[in-house]
Coordinates of N, CA, C and O in Angstrom, one line a residue:
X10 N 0.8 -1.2 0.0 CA 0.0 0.0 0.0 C 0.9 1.3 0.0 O 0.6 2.1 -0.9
X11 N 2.0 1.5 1.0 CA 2.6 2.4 1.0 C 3.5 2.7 0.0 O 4.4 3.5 0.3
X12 N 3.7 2.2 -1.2 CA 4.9 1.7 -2.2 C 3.9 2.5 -3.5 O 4.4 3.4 -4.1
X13 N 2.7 2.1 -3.8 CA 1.7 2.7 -4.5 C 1.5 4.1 -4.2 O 1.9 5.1 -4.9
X14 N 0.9 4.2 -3.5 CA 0.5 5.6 -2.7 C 1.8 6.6 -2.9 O 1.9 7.6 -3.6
X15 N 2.4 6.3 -2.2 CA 4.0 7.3 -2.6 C 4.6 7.4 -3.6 O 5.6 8.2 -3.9
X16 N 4.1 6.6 -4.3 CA 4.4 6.6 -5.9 C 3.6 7.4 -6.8 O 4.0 7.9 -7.9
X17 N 2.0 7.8 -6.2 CA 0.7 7.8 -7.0 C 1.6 9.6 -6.6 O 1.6 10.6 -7.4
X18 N 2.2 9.6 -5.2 CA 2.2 11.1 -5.1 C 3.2 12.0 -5.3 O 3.3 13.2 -5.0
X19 N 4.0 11.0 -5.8 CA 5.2 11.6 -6.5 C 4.5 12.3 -7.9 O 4.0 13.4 -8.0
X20 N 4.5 11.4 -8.5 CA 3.9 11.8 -9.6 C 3.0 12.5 -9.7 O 2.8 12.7 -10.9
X21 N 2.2 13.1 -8.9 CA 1.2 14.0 -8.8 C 2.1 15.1 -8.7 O 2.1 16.0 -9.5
X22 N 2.9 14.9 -7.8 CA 3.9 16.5 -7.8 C 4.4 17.1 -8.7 O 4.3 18.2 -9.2
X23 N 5.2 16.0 -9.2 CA 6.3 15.8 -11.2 C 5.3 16.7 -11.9 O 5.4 17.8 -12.4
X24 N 4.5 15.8 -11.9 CA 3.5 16.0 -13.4 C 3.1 17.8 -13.7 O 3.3 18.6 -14.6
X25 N 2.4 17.9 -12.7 CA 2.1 19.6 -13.0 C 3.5 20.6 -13.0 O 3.8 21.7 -13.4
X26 N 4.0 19.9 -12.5 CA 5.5 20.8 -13.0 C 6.1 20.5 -14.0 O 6.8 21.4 -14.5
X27 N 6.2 19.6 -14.5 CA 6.8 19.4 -15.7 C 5.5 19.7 -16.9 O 5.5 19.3 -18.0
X28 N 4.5 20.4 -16.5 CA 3.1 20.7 -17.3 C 3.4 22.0 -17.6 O 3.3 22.5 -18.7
X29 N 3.7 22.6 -16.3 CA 3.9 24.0 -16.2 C 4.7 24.6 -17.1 O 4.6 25.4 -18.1
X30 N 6.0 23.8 -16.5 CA 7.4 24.0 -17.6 C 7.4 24.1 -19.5 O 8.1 24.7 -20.2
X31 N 6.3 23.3 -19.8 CA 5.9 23.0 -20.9 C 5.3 23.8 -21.4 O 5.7 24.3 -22.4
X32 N 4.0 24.1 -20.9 CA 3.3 25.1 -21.0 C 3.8 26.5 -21.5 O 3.6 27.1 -22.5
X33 N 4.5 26.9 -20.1 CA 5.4 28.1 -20.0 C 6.4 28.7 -21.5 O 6.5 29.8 -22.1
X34 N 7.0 27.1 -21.7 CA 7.2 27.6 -23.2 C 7.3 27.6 -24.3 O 8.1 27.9 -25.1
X35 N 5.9 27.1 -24.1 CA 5.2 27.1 -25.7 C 4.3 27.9 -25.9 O 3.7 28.0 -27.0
X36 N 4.0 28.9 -24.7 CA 4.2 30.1 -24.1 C 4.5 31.2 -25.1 O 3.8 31.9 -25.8
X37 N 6.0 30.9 -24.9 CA 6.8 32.4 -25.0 C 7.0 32.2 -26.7 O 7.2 33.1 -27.5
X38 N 6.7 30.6 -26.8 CA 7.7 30.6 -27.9 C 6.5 31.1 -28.9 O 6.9 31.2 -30.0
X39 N 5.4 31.4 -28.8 CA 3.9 31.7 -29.5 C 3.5 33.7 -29.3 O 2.6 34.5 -29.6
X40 N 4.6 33.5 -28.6 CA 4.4 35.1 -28.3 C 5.6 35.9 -29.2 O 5.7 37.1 -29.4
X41 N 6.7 34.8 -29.5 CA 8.0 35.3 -29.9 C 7.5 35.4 -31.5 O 6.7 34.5 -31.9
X42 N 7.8 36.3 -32.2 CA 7.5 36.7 -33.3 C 8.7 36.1 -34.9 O 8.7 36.2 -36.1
X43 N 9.5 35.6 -33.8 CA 10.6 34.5 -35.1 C 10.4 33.1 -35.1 O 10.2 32.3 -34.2
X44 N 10.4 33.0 -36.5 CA 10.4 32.0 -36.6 C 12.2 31.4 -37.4 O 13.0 32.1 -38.1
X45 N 12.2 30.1 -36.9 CA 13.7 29.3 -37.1 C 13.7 28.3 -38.0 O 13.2 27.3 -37.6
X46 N 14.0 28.2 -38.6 CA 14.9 27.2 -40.0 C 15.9 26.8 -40.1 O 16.9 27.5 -40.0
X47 N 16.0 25.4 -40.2 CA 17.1 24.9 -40.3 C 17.8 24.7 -41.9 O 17.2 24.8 -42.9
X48 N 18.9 24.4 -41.8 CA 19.8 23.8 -43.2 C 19.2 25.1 -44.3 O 18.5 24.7 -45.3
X49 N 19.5 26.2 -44.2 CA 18.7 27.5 -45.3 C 20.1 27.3 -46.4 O 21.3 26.9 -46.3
X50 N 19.1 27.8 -47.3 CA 20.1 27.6 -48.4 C 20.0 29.3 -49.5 O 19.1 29.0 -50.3
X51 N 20.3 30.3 -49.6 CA 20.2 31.7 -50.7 C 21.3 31.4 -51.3 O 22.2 30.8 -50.7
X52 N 21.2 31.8 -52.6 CA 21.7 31.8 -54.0 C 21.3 32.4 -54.8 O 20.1 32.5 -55.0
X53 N 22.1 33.1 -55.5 CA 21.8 34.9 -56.1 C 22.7 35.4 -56.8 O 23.9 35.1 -56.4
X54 N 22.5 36.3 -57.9 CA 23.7 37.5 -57.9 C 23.9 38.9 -57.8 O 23.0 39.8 -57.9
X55 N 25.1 38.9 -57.5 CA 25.0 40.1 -56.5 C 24.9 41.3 -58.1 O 24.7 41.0 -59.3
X56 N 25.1 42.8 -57.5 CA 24.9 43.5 -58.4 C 26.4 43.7 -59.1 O 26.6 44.7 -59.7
X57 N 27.6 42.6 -59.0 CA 28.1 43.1 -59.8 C 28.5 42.0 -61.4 O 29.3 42.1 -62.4
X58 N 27.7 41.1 -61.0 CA 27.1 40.2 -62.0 C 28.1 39.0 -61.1 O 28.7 38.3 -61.9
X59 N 28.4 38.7 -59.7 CA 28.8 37.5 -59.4 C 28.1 36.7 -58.7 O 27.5 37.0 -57.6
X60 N 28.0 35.1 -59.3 CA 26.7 34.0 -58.4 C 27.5 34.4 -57.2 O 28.6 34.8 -57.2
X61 N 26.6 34.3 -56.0 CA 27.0 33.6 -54.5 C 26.0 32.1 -54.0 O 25.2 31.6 -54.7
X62 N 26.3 31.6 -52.9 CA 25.6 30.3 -52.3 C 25.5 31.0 -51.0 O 26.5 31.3 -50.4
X63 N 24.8 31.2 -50.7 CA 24.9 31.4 -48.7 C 24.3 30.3 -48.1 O 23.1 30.2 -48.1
X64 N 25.1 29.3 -47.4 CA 24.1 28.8 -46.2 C 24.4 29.0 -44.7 O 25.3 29.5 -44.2
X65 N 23.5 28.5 -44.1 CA 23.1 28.5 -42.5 C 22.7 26.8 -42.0 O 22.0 26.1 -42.7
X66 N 23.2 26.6 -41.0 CA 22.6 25.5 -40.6 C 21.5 25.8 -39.5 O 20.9 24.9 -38.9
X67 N 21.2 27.2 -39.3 CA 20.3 27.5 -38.6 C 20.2 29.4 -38.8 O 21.1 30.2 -38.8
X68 N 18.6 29.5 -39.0 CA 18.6 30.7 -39.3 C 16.9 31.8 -38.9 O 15.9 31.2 -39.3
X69 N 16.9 32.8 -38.4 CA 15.8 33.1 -37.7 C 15.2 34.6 -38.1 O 15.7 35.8 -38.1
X70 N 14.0 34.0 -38.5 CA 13.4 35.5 -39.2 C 12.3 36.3 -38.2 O 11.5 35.8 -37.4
X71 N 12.4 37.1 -38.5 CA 11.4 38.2 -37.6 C 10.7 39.3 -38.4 O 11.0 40.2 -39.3
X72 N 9.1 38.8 -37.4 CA 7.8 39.3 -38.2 C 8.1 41.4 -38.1 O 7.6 42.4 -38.5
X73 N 9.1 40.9 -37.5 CA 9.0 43.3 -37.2 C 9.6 43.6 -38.6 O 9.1 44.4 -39.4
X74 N 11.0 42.8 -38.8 CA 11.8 42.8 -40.0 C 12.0 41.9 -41.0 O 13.2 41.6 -41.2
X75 N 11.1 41.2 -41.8 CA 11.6 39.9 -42.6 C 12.6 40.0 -43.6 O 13.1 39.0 -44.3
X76 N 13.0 41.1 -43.8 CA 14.5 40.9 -44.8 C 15.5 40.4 -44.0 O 16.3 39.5 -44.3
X77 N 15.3 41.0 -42.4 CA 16.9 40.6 -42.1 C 17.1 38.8 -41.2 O 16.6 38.5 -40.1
X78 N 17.7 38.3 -41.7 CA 17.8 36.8 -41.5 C 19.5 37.0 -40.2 O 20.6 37.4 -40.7
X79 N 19.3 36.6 -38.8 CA 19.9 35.9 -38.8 C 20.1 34.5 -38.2 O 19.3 33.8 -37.7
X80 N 21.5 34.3 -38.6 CA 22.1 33.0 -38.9 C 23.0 33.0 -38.2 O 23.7 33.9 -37.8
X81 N 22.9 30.7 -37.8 CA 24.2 30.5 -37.1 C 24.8 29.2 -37.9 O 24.2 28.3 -38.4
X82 N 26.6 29.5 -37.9 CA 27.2 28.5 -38.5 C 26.8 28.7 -40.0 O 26.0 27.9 -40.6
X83 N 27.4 29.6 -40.6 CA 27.4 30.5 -41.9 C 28.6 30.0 -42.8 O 29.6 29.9 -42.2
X84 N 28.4 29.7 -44.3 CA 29.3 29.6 -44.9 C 28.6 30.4 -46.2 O 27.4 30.5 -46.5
X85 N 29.6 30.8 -46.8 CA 29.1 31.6 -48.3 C 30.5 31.3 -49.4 O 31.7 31.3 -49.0
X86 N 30.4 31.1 -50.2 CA 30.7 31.1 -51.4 C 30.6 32.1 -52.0 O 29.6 32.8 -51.7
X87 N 31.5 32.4 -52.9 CA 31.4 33.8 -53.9 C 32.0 33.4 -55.3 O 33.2 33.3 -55.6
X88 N 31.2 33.2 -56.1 CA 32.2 32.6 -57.3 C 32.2 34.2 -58.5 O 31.2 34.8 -58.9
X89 N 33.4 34.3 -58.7 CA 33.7 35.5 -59.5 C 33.8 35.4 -61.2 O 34.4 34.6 -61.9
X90 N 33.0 36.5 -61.8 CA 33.8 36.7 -62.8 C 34.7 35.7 -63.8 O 34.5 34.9 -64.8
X91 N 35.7 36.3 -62.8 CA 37.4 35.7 -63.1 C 37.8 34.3 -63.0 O 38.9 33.8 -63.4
X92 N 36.5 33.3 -62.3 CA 36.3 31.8 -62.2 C 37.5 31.4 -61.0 O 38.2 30.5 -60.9
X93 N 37.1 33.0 -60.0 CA 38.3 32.1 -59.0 C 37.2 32.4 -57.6 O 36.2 33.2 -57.7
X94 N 37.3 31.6 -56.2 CA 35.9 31.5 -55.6 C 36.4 32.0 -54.5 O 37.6 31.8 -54.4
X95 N 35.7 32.7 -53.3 CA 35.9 33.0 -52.3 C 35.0 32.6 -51.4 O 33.9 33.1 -51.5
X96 N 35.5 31.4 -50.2 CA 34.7 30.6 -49.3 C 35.1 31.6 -47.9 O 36.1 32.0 -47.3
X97 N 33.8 31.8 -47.7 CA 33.8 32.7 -46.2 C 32.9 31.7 -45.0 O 31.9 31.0 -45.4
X98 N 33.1 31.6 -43.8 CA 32.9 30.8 -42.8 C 32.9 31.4 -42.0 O 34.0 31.8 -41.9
X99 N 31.9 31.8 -40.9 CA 31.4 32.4 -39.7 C 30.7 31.3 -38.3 O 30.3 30.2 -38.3
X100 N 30.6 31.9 -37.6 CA 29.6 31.2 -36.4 C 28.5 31.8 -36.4 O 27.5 31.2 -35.9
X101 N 28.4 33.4 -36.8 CA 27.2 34.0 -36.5 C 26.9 34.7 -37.8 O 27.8 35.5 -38.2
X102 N 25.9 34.7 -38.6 CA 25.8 36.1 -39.5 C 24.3 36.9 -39.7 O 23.3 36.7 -38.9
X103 N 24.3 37.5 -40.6 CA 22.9 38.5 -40.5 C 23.0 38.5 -42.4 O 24.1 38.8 -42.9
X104 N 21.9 38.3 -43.1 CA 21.9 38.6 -43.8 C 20.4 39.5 -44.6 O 19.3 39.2 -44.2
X105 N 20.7 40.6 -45.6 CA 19.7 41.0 -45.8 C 19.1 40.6 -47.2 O 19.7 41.1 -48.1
X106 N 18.1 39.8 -47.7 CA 17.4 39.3 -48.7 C 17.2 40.7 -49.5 O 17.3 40.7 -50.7
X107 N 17.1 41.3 -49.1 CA 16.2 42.6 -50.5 C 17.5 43.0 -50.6 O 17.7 42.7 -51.8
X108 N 18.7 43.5 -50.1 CA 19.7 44.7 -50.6 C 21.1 43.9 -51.0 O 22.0 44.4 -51.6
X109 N 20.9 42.1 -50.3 CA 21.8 41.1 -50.5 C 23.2 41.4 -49.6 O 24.3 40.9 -49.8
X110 N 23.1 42.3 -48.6 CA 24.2 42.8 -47.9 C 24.3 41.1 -46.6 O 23.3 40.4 -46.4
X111 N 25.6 41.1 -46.2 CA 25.6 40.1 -45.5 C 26.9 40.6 -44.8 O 27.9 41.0 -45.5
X112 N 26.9 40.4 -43.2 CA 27.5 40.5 -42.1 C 27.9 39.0 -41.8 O 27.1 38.0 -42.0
X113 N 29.4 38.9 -41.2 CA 30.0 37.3 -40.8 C 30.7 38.1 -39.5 O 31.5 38.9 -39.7
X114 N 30.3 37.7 -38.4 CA 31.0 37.9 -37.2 C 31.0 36.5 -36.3 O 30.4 35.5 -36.5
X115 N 31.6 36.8 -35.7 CA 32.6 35.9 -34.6 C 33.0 34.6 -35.3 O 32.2 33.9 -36.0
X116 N 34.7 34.1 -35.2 CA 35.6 33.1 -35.8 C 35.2 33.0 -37.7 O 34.8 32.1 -38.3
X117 N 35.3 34.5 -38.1 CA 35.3 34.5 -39.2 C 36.8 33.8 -40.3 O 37.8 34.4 -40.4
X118 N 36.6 32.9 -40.9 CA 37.4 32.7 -41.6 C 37.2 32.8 -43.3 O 36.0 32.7 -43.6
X119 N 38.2 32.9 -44.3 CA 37.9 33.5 -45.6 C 39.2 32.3 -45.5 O 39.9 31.9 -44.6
X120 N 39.0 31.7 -47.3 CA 39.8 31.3 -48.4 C 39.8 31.9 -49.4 O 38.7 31.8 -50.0
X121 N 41.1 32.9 -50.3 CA 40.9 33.3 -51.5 C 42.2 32.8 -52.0 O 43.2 33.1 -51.5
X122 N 42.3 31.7 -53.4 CA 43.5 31.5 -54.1 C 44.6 31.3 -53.3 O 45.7 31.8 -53.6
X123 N 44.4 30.4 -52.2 CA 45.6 29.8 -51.5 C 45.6 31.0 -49.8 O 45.7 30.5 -48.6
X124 N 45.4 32.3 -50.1 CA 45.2 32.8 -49.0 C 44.2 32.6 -48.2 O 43.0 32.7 -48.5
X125 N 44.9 32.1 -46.7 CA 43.8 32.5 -45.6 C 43.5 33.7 -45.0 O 44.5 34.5 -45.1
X126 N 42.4 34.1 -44.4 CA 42.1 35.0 -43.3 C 41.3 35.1 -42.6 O 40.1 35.0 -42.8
X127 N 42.0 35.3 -41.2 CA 40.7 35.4 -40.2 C 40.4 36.6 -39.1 O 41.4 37.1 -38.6
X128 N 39.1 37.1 -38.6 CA 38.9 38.1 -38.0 C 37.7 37.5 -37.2 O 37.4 36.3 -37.0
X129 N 37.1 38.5 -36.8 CA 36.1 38.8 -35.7 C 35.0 39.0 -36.4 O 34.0 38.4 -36.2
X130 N 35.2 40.2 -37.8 CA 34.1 40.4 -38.1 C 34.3 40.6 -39.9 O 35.5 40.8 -40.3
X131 N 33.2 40.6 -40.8 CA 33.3 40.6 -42.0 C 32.1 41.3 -42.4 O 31.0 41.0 -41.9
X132 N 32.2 42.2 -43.1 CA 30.7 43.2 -43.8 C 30.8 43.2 -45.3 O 31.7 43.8 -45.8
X133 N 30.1 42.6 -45.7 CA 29.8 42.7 -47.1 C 28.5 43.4 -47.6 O 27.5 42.8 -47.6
X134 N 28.8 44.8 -48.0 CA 27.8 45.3 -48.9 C 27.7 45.1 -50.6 O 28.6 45.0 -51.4
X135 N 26.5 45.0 -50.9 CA 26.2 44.8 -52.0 C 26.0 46.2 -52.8 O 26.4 46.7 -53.9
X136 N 25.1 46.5 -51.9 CA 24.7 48.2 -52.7 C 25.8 49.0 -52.7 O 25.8 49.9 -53.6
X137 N 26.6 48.9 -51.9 CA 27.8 50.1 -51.8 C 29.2 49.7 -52.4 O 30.1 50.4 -52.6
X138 N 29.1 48.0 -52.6 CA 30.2 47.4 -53.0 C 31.6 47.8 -52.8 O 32.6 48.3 -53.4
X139 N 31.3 47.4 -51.2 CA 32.5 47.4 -50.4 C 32.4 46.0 -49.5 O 31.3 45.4 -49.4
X140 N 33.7 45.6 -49.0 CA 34.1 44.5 -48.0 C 34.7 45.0 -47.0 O 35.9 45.3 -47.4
X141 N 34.3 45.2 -45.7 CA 35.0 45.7 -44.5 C 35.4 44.2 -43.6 O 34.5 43.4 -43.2
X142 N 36.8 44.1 -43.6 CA 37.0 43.3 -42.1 C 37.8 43.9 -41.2 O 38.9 44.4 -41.6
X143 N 37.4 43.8 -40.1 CA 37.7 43.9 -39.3 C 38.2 43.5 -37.7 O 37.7 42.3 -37.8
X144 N 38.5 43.5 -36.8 CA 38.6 43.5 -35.3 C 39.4 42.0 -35.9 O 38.7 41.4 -36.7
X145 N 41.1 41.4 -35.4 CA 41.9 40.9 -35.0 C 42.3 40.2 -36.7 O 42.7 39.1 -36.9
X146 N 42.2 41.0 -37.4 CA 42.6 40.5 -39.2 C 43.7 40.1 -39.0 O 44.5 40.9 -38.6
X147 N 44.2 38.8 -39.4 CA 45.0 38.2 -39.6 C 45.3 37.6 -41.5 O 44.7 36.6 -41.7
X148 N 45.9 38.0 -42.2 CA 46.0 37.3 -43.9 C 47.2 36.6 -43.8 O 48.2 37.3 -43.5
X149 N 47.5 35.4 -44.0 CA 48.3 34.6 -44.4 C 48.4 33.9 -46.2 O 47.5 33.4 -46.8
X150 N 49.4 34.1 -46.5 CA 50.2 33.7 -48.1 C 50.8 33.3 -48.5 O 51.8 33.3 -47.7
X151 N 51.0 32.9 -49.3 CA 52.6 32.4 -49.7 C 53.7 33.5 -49.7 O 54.9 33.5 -49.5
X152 N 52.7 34.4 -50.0 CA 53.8 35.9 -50.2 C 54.0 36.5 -49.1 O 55.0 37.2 -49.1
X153 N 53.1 36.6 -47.8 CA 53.9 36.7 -46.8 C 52.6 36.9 -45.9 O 51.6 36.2 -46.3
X154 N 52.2 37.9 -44.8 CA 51.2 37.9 -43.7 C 51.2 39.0 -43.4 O 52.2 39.6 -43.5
X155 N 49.8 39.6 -42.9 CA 49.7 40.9 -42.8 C 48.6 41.0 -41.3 O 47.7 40.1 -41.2
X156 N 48.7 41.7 -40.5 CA 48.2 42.1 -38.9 C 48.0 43.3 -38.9 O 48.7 44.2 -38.6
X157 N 46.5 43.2 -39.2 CA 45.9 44.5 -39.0 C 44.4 44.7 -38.2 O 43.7 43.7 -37.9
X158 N 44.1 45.8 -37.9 CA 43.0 46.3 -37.5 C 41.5 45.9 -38.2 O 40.6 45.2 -37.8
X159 N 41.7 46.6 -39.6 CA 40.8 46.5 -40.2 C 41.3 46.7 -42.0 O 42.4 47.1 -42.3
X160 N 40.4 46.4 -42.8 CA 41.1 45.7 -44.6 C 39.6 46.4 -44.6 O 38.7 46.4 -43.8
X161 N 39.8 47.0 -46.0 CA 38.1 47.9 -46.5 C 38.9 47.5 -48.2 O 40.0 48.0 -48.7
X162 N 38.3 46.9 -48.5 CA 38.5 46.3 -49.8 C 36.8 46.9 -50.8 O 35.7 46.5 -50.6
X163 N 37.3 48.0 -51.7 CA 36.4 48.8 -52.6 C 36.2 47.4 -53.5 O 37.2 46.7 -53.7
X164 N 35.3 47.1 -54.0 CA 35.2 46.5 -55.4 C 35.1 46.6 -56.2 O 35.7 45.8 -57.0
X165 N 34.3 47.9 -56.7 CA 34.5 48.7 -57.6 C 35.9 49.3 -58.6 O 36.3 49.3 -59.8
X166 N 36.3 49.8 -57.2 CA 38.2 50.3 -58.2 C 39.1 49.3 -57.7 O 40.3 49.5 -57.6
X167 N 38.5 48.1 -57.3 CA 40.1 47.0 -56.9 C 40.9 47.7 -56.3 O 42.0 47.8 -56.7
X168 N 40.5 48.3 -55.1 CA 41.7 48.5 -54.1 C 41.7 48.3 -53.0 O 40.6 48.8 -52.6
X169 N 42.2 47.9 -52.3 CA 42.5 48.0 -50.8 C 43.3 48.9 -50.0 O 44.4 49.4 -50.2
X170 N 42.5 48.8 -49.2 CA 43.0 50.2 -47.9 C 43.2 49.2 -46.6 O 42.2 48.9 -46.0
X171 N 44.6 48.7 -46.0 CA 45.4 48.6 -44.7 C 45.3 49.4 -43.6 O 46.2 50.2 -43.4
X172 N 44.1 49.4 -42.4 CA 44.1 50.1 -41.6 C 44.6 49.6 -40.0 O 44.7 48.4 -39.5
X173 N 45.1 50.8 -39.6 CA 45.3 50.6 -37.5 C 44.8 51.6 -37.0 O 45.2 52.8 -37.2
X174 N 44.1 51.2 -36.5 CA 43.0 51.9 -35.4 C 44.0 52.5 -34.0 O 44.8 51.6 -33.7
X175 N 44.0 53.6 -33.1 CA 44.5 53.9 -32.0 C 45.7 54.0 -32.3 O 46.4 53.8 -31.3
X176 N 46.5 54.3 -33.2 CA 47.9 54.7 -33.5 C 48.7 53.0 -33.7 O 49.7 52.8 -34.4
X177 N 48.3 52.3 -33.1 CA 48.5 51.1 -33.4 C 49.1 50.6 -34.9 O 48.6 51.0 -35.9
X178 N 50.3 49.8 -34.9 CA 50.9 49.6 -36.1 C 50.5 48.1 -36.9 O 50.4 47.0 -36.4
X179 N 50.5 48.6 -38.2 CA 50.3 47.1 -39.1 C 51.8 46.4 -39.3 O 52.8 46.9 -39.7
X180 N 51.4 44.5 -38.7 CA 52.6 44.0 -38.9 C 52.5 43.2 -40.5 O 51.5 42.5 -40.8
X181 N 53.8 43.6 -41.3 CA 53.7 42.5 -42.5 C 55.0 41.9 -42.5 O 56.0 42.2 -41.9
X182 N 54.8 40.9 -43.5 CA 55.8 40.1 -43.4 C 55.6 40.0 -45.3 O 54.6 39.7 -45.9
X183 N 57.1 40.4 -45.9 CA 56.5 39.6 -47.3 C 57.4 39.3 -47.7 O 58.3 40.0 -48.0
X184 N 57.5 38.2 -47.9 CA 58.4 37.2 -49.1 C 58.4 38.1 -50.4 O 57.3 38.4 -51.0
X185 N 59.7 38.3 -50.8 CA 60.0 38.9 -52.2 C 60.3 38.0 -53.1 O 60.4 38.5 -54.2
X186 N 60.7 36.4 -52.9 CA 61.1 35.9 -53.6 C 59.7 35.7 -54.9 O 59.9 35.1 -55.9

């Protein structure tokens, strides 16, 4: 008798709390105005006539803003032109569907033609056709390595601008051979 009974009243206790718990939030999550997707896949070109691939293995849209997506565990592809590709890799990013602009921050890494690089943060505009990275930029090459602040790479006129923030100096290293 006592083995039942103490059992009947355990479970009486459990149960509406783990009801509650449940309840609670499915709750929030019906009040929360995003909705989440897994494995997303955009594919597009940008305005300067180059395909890209963007995916997410997880990614979260909101009814206030539905252009702006973000995303975790980001990779993008850029295939150029020139038939040479640039694989960018993030943990976190934000991208915008209407203007095609896309943000890669935290353990950002890039592959272009043998060079690596990695930072904190990566901005790619489409409409202004610019690439800002920035915060702990590291480029490694065959030709040598560069330690900077922040790289603002124009697309338009193919140039790059080497920046240091706080008087802070850029370290390079370049192989001349």
């Amino acid at each position: 008798i006592f083995t039942y009974y103490f059992k009947k009243q355990n479970n009486q206790i459990l149960i509406p709390e783990n009801q509650k718990n449940i309840t609670d939030k499915l709750n929030n999550e019906e009040n929360s105005s995003d909705d989440i997707f897994y494995n997303i896949r955009y594919s597009g070109i940008d305005l300067a006539g180059n395909r890209y691939i963007l995916t997410s293995k997880e990614a979260l849209t909101n009814e206030a803003n539905p252009s702006l997506i973000k995303m975790k565990f980001v990779e993008a592809n850029f295939y150029f032109k020139d038939k040479t590709v640039l694989n960018v890799l993030s943990d976190e990013g934000l991208y915008n569907n209407k203007t095609l602009d896309m943000i890669f921050e935290k353990n950002v890494k890039a592959n272009y033609e043998g060079s690596k690089l990695s930072a904190s943060k990566a901005n790619y505009s489409n409409t202004e056709s610019y690439l800002i990275i920035s915060d702990n930029v590291v480029v490694t090459d065959k030709k040598g390595s560069v330690v900077a602040d922040k790289l603002i790479f124009d697309i338009k006129k193919q140039n790059l601008d080497i920046m240091s923030l706080n008087e802070n100096k850029i370290n390079a290293k370049v192989n001349l051979k």
